[in-house]
JSON list of C-alpha atoms and ligand atoms in Angstrom, two decimals:
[
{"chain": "A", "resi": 144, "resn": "UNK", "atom": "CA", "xyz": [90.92, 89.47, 84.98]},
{"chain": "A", "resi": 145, "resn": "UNK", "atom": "CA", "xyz": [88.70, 92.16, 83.53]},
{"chain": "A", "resi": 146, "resn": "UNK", "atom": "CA", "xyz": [88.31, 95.45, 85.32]},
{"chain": "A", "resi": 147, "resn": "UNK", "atom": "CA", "xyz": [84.63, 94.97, 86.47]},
{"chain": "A", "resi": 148, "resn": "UNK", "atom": "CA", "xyz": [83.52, 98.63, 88.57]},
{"chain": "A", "resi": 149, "resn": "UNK", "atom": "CA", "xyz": [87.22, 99.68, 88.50]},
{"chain": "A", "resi": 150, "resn": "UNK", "atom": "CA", "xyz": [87.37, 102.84, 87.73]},
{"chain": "A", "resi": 151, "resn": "UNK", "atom": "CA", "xyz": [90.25, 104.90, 86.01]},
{"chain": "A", "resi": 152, "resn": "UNK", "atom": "CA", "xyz": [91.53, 108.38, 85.18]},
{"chain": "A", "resi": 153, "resn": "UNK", "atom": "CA", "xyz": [93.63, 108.73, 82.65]},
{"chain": "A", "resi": 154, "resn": "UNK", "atom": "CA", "xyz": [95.07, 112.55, 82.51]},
{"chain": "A", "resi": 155, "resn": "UNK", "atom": "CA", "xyz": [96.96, 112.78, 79.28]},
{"chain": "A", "resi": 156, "resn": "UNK", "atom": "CA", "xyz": [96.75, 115.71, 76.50]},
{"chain": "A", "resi": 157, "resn": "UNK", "atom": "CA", "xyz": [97.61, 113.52, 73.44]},
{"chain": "A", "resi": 158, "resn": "UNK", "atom": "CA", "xyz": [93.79, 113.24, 72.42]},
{"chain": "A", "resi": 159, "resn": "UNK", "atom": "CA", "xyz": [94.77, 110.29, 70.25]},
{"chain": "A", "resi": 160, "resn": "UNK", "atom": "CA", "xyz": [96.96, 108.62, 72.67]},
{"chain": "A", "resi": 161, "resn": "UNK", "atom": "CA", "xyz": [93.66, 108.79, 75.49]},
{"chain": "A", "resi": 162, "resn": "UNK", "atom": "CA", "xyz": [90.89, 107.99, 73.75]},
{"chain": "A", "resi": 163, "resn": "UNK", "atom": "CA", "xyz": [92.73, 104.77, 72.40]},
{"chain": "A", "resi": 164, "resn": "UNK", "atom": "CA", "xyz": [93.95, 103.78, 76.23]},
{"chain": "A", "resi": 165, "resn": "UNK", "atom": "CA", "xyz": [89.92, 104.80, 77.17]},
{"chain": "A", "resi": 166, "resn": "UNK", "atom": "CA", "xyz": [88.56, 102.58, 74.32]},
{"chain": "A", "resi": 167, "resn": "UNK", "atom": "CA", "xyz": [90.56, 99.67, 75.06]},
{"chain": "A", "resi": 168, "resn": "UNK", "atom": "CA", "xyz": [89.96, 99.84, 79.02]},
{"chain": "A", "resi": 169, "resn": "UNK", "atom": "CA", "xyz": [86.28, 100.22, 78.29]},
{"chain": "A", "resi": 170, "resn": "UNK", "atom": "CA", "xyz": [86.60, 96.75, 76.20]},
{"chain": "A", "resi": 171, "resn": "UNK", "atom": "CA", "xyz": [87.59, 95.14, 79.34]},
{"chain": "A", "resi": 172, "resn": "UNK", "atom": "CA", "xyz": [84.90, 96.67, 81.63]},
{"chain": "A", "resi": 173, "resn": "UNK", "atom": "CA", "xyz": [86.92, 99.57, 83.38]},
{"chain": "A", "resi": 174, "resn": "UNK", "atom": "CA", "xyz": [84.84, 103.03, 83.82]},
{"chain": "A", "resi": 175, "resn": "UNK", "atom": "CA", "xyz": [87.18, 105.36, 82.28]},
{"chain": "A", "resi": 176, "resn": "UNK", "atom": "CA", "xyz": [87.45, 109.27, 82.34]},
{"chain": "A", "resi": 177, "resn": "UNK", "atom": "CA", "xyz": [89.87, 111.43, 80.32]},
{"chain": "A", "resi": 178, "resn": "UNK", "atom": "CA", "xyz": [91.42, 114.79, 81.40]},
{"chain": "A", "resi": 179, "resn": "UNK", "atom": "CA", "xyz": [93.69, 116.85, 78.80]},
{"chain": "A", "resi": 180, "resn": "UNK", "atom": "CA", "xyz": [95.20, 118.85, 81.51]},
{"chain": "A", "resi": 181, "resn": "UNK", "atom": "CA", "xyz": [96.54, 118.49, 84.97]},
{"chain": "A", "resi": 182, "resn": "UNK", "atom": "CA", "xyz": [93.27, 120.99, 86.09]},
{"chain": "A", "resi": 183, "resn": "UNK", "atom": "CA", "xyz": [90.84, 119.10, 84.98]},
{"chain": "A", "resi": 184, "resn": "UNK", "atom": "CA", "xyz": [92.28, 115.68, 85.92]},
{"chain": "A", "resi": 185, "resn": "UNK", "atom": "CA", "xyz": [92.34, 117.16, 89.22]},
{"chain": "A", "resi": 186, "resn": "UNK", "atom": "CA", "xyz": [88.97, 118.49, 89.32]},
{"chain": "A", "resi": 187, "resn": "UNK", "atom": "CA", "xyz": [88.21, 114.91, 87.94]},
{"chain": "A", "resi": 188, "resn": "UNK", "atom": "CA", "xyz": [89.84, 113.15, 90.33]},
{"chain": "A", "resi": 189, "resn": "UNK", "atom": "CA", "xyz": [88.33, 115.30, 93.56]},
{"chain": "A", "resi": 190, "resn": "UNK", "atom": "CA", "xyz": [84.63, 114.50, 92.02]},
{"chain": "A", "resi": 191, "resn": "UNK", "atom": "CA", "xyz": [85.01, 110.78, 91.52]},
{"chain": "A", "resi": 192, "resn": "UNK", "atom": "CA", "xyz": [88.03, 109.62, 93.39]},
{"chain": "A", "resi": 193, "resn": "UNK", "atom": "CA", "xyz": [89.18, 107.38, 90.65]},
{"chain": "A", "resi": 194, "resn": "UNK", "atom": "CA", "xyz": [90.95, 103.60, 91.99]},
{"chain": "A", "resi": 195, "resn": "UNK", "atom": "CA", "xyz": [93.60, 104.54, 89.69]},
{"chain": "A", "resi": 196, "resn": "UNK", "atom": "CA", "xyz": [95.50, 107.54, 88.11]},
{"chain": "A", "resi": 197, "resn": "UNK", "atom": "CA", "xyz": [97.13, 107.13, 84.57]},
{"chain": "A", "resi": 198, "resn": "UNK", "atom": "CA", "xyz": [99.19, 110.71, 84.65]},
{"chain": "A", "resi": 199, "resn": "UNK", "atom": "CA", "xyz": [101.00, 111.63, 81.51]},
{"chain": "A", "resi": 200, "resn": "UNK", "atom": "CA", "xyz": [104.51, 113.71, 82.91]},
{"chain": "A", "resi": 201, "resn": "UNK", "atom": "CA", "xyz": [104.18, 116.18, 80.37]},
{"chain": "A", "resi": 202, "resn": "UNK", "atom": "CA", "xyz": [101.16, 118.33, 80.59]},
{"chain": "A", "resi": 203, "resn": "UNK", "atom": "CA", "xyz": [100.45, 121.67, 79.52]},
{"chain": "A", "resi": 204, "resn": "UNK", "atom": "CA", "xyz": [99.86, 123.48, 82.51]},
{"chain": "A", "resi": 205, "resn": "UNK", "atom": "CA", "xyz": [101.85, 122.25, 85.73]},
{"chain": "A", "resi": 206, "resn": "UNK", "atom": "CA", "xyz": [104.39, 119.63, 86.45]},
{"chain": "A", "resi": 207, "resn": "UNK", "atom": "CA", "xyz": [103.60, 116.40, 86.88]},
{"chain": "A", "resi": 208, "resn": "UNK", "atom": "CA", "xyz": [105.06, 115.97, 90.85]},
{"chain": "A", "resi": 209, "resn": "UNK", "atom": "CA", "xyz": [102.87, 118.48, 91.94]},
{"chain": "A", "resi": 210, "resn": "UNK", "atom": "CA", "xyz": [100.01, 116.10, 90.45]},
{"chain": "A", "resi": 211, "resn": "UNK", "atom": "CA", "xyz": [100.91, 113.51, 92.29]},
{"chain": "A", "resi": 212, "resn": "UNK", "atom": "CA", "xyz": [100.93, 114.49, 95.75]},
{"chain": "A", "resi": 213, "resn": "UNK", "atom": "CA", "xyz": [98.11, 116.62, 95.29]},
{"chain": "A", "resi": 214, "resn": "UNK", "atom": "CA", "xyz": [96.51, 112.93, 94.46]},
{"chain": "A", "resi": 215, "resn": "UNK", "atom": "CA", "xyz": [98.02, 110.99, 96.84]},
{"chain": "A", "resi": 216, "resn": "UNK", "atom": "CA", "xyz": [97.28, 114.27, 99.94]},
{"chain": "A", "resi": 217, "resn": "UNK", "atom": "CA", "xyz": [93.61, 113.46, 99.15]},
{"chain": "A", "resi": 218, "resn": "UNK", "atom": "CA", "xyz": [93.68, 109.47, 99.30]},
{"chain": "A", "resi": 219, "resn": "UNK", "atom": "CA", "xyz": [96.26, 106.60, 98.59]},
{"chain": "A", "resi": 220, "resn": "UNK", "atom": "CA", "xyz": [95.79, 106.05, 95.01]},
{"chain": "A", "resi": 221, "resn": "UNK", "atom": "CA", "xyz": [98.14, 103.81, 92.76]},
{"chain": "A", "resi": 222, "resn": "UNK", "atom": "CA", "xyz": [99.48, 105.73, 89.90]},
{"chain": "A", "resi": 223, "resn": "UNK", "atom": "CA", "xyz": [100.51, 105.09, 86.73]},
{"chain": "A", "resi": 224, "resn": "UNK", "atom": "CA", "xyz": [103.11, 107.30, 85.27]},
{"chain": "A", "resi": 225, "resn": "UNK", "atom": "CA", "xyz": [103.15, 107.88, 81.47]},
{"chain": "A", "resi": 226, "resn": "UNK", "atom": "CA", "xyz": [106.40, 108.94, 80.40]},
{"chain": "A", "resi": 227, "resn": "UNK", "atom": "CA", "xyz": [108.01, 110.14, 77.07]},
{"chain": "A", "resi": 228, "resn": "UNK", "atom": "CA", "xyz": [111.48, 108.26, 76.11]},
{"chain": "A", "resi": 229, "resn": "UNK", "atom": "CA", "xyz": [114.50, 110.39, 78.03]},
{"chain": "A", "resi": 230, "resn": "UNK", "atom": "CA", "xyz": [112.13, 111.78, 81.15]},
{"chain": "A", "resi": 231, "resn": "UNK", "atom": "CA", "xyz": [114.59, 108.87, 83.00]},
{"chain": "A", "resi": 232, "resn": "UNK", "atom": "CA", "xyz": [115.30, 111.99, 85.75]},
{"chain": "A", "resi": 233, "resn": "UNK", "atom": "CA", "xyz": [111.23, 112.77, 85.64]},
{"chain": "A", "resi": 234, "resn": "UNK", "atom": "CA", "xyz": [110.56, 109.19, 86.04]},
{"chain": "A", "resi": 235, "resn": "UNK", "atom": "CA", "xyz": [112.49, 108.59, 89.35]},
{"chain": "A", "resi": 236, "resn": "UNK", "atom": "CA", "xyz": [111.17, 111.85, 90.75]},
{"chain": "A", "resi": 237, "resn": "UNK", "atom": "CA", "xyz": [107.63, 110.74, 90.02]},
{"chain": "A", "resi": 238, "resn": "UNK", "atom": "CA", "xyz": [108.12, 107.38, 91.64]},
{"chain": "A", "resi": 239, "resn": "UNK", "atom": "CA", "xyz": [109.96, 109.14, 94.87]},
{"chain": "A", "resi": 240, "resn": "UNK", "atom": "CA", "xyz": [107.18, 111.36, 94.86]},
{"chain": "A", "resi": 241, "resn": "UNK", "atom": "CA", "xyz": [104.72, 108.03, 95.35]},
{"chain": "A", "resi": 242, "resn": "UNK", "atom": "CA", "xyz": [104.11, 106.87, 91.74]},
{"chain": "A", "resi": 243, "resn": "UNK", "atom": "CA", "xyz": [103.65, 103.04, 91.58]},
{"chain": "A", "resi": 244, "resn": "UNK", "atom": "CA", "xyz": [105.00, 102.22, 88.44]},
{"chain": "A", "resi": 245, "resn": "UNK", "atom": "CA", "xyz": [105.80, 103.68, 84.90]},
{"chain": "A", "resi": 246, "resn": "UNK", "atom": "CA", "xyz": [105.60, 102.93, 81.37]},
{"chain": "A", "resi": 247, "resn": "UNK", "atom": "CA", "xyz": [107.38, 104.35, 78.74]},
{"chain": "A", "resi": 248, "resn": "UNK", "atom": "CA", "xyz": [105.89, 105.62, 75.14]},
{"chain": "A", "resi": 249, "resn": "UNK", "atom": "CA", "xyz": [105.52, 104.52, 72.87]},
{"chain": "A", "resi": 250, "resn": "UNK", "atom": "CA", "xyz": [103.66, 100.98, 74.83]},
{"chain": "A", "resi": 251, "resn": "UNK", "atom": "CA", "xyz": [101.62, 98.00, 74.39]},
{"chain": "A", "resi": 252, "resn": "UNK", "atom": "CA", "xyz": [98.06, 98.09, 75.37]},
{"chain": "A", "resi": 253, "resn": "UNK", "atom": "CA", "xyz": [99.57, 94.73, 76.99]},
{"chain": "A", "resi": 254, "resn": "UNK", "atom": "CA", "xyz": [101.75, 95.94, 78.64]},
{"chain": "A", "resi": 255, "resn": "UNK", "atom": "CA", "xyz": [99.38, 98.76, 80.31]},
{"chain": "A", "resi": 256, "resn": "UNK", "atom": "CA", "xyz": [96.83, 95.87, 80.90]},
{"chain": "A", "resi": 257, "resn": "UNK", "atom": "CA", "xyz": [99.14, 94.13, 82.85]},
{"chain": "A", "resi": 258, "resn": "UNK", "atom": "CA", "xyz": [100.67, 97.45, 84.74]},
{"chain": "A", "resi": 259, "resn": "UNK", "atom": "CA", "xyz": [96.58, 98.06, 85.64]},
{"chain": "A", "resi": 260, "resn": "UNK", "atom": "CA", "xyz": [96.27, 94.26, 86.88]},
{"chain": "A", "resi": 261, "resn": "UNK", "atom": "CA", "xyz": [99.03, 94.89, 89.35]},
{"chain": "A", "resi": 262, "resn": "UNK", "atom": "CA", "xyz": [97.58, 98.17, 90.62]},
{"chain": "A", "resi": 263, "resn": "UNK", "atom": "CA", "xyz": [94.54, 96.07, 90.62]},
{"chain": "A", "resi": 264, "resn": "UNK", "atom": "CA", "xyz": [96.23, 93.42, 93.04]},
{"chain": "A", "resi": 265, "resn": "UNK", "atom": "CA", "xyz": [97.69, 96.31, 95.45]},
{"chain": "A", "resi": 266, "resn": "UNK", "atom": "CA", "xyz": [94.02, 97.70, 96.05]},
{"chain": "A", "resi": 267, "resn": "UNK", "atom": "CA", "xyz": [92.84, 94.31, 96.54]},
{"chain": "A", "resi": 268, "resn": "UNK", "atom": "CA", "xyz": [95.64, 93.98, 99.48]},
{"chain": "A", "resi": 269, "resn": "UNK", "atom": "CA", "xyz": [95.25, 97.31, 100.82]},
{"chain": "A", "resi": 270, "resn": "UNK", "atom": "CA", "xyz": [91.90, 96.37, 101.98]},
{"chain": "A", "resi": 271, "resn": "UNK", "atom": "CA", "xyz": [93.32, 93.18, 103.76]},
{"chain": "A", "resi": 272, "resn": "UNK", "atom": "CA", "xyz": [94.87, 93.15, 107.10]},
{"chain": "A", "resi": 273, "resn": "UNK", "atom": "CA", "xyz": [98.82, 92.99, 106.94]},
{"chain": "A", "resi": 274, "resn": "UNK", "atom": "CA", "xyz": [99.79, 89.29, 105.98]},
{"chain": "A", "resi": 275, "resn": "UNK", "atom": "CA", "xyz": [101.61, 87.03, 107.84]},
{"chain": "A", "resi": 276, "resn": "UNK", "atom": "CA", "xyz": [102.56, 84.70, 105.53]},
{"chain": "A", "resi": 277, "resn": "UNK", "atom": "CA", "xyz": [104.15, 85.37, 101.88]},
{"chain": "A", "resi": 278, "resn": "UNK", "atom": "CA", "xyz": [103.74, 82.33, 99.51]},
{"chain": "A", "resi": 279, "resn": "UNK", "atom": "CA", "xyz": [104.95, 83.35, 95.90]},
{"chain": "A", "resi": 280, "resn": "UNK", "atom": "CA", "xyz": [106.15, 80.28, 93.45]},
{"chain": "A", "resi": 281, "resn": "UNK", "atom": "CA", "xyz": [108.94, 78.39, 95.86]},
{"chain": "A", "resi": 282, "resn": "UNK", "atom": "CA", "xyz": [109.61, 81.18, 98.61]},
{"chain": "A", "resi": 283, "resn": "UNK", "atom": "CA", "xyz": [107.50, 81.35, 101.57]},
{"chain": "A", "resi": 284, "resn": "UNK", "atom": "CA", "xyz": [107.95, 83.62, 104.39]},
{"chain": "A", "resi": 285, "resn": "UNK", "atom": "CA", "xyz": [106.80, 83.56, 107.87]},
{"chain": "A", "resi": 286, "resn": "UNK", "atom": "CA", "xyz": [106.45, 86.90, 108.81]},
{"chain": "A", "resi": 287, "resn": "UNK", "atom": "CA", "xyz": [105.56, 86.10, 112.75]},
{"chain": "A", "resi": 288, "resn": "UNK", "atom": "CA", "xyz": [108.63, 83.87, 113.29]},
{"chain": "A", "resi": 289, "resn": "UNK", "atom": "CA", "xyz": [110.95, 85.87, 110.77]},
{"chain": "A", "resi": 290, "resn": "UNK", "atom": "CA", "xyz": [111.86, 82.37, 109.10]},
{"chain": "A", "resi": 291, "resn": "UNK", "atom": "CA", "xyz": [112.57, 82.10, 104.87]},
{"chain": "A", "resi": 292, "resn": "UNK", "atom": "CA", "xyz": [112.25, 79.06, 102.87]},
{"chain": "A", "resi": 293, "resn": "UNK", "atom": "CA", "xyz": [113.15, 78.56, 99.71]},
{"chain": "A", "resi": 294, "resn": "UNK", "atom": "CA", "xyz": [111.02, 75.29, 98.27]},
{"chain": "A", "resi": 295, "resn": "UNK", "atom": "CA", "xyz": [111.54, 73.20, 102.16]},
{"chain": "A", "resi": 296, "resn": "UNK", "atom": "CA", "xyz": [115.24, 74.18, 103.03]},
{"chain": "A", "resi": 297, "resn": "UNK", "atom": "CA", "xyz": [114.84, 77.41, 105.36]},
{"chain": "A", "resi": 298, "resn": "UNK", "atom": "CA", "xyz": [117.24, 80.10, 103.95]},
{"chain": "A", "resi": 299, "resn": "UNK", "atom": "CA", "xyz": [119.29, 82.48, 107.04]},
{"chain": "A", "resi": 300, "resn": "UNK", "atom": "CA", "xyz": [119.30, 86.23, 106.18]},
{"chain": "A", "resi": 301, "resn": "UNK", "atom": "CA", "xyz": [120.81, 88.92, 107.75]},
{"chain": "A", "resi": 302, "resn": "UNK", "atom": "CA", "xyz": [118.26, 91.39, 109.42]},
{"chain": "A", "resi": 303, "resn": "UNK", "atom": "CA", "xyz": [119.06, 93.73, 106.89]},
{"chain": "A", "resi": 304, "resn": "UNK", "atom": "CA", "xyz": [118.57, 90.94, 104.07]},
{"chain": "A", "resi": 305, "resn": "UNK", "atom": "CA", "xyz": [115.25, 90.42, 105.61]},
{"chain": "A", "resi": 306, "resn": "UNK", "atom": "CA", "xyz": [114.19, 93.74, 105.82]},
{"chain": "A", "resi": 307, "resn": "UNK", "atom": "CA", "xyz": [114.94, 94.00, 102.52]},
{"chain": "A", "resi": 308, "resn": "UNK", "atom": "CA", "xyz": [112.70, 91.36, 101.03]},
{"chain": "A", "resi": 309, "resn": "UNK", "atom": "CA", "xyz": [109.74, 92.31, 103.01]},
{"chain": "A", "resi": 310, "resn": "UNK", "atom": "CA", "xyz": [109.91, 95.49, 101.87]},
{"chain": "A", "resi": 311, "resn": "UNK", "atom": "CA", "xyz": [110.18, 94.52, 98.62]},
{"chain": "A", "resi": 312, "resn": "UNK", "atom": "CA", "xyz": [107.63, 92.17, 98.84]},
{"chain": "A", "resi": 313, "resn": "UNK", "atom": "CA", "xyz": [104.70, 94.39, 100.53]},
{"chain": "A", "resi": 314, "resn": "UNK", "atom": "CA", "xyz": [104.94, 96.10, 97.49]},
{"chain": "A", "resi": 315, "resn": "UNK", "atom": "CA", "xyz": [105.69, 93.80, 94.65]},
{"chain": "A", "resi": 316, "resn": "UNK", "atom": "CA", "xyz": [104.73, 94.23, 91.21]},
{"chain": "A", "resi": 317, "resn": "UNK", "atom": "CA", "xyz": [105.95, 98.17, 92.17]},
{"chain": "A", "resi": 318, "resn": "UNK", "atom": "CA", "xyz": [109.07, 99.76, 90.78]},
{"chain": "A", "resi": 319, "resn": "UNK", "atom": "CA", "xyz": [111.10, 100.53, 94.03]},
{"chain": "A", "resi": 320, "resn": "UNK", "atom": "CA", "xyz": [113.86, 103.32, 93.55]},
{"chain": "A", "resi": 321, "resn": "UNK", "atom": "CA", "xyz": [117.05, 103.28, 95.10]},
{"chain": "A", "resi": 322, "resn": "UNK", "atom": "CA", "xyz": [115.54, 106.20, 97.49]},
{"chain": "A", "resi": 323, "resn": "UNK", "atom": "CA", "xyz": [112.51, 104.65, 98.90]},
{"chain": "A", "resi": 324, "resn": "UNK", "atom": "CA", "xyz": [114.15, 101.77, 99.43]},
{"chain": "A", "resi": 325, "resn": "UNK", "atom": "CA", "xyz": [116.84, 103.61, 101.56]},
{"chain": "A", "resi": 326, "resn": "UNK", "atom": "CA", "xyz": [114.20, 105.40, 102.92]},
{"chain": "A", "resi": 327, "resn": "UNK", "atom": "CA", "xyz": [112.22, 102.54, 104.15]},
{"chain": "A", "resi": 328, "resn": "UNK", "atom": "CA", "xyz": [115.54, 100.80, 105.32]},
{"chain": "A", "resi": 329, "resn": "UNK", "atom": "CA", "xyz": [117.71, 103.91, 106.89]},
{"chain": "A", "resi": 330, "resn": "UNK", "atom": "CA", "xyz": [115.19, 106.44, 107.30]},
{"chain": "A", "resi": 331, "resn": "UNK", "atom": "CA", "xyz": [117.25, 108.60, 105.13]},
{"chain": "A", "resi": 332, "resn": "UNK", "atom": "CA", "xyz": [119.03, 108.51, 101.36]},
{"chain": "A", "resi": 333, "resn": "UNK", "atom": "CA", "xyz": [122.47, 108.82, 100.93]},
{"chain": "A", "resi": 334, "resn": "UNK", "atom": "CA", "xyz": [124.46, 108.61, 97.46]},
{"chain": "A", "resi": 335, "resn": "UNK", "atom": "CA", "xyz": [126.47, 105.51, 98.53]},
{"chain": "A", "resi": 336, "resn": "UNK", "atom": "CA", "xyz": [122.63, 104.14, 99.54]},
{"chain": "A", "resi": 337, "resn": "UNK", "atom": "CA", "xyz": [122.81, 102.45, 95.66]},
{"chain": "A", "resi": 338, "resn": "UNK", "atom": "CA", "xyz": [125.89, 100.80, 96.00]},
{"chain": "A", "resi": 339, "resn": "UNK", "atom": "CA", "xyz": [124.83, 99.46, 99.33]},
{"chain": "A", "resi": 340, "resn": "UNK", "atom": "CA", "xyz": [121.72, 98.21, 98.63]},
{"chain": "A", "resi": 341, "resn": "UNK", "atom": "CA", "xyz": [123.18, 96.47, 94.71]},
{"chain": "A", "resi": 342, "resn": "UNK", "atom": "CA", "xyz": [125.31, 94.26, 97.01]},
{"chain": "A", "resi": 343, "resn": "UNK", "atom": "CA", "xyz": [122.62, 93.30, 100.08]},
{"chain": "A", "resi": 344, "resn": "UNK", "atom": "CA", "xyz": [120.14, 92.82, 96.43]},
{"chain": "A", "resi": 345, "resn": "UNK", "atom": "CA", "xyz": [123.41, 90.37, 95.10]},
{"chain": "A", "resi": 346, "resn": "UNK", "atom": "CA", "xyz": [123.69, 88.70, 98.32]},
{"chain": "A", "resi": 347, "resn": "UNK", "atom": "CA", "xyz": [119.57, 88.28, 98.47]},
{"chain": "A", "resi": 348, "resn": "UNK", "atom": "CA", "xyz": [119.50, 87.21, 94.90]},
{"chain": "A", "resi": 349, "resn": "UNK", "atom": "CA", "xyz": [121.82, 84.10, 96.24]},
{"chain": "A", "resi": 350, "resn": "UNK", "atom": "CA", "xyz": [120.46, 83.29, 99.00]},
{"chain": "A", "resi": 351, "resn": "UNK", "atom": "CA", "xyz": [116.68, 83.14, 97.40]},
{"chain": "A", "resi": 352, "resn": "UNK", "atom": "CA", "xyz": [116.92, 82.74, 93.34]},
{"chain": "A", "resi": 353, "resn": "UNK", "atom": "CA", "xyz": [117.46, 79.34, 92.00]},
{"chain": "A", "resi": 354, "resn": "UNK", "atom": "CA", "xyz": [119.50, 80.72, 89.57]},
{"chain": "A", "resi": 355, "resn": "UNK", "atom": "CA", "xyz": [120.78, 84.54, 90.69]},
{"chain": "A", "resi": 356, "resn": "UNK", "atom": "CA", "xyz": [122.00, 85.35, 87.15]},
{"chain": "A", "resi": 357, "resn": "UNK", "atom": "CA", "xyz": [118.40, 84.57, 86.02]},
{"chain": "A", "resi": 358, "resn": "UNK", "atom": "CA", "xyz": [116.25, 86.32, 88.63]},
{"chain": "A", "resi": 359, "resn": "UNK", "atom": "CA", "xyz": [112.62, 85.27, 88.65]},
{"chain": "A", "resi": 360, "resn": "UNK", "atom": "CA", "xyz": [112.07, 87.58, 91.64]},
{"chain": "A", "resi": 361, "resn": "UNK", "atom": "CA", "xyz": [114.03, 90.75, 92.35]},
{"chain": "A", "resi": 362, "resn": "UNK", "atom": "CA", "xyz": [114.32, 92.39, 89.08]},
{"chain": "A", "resi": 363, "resn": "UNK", "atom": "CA", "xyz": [116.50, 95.14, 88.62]},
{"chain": "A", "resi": 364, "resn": "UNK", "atom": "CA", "xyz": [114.99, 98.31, 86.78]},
{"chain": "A", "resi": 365, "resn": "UNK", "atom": "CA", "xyz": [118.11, 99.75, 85.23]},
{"chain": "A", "resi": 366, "resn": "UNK", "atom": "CA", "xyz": [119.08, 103.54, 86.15]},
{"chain": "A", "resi": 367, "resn": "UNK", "atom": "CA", "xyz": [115.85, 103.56, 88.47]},
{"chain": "A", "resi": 368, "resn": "UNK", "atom": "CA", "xyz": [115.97, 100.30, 91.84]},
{"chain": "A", "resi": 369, "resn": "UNK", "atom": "CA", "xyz": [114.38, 96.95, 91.73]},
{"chain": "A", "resi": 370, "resn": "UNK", "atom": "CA", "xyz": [110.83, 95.24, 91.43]},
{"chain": "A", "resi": 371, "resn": "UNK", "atom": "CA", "xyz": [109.74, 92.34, 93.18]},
{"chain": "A", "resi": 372, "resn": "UNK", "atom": "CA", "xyz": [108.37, 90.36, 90.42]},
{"chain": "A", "resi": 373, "resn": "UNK", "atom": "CA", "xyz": [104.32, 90.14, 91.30]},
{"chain": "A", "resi": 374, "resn": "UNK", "atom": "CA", "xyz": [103.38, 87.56, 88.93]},
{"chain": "B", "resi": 602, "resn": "LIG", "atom": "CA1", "xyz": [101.89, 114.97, 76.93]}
]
């Protein structure tokens, strides 16, 4: 999948670092823009409203949180966090504060192609109405009659369980931290929200994996939640 009209700001002060991600995006057809500081990405991002944010965490002049919800206050945006090895407390802030996903430096191009294909694929569904049906490798999900099958058996949940997967699902291919997910689930974090939600993940894990120790769907992100594998 190339990028076609997709366009893509990447706010990052390493010169080197974003004219290499810019050159490489442009060789798969994205429009690219760079910004070397959080004020011009801004100003960037208010003038062409981007489909996508590449935000380095460490920029000269403000913190990167306040970035992203200036972003996200002026339209739903998937961003990419950039982060430097040991921001792990940085990271999970940025993803509570609405970041979709995060890669660490130093990266593949790769692996940022792929992170951009799944942003791609979460702009795609925000323009579709809410599905009813989930079909992803051998687990389908009928949203409408709340029923779970794993290749033809039908697989019980608890409603918690349930809730659970579809949350995870509606935004696979995103790193989910232990907060949202309480959040989406409780309304509210708590510290023992972690613990809870490792054993409703174990007791998932057996009901839909074909082999729980080898997840091919919920994938934990250690020190940070879980992803919903997306491809
Ligand atoms: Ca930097």
């Amino acid at each position: 999948m190339s990028g076609n009209s997709v366009k893509i700001l990447i706010i990052e002060d390493d010169k080197y670092i974003a004219d290499f991600i810019a050159l490489t995006l442009r060789q798969h057809d994205y429009a690219c823009q760079t910004a070397a500081s959080a004020a011009e990405g801004l100003f960037l991002y208010s003038a062409n409203r981007p489909d996508i944010v590449l935000l380095d965490l460490g920029l000269p002049d403000r913190d990167g949180l306040e970035i992203i919800k200036e972003i996200l206050d002026i339209k739903e945006t998937p961003i990419l966090i950039v982060s430097a090895r040991g921001q792990e407390k940085e990271k999970v802030e940025a993803l509570d504060a609405g970041a979709d996903d995060y890669i660490a430096k130093p990266f593949h191009m790769g692996e940022l192609m792929a992170r951009i294909r799944v942003a791609q694929r979460k702009l795609a569904r925000q323009s579709d109405t809410e599905e009813s049906t989930y079909c992803l490798d051998n687990l389908k999900i009928d949203v409408l009659k709340r029923q779970v099958f794993v290749g033809e058996d039908e697989v019980h949940l608890t409603p918690l369980e349930y809730r659970l997967l579809i949350i995870m699902i509606r935004n696979r291919g995103r790193v989910l931290t232990h907060n949202f997910i309480a959040k989406e689930v409780w309304g509210y974090a708590e510290t023992e929200s972690a613990q809870t939600i490792r054993v409703v993940m174990a007791n998932l894990r057996r009901k839909i994996e074909k082999e729980s120790a080898k997840p091919r769907h919920i994938l934990t992100e250690i020190g940070v939640g879980y992803r919903f594998a997306d491809e």
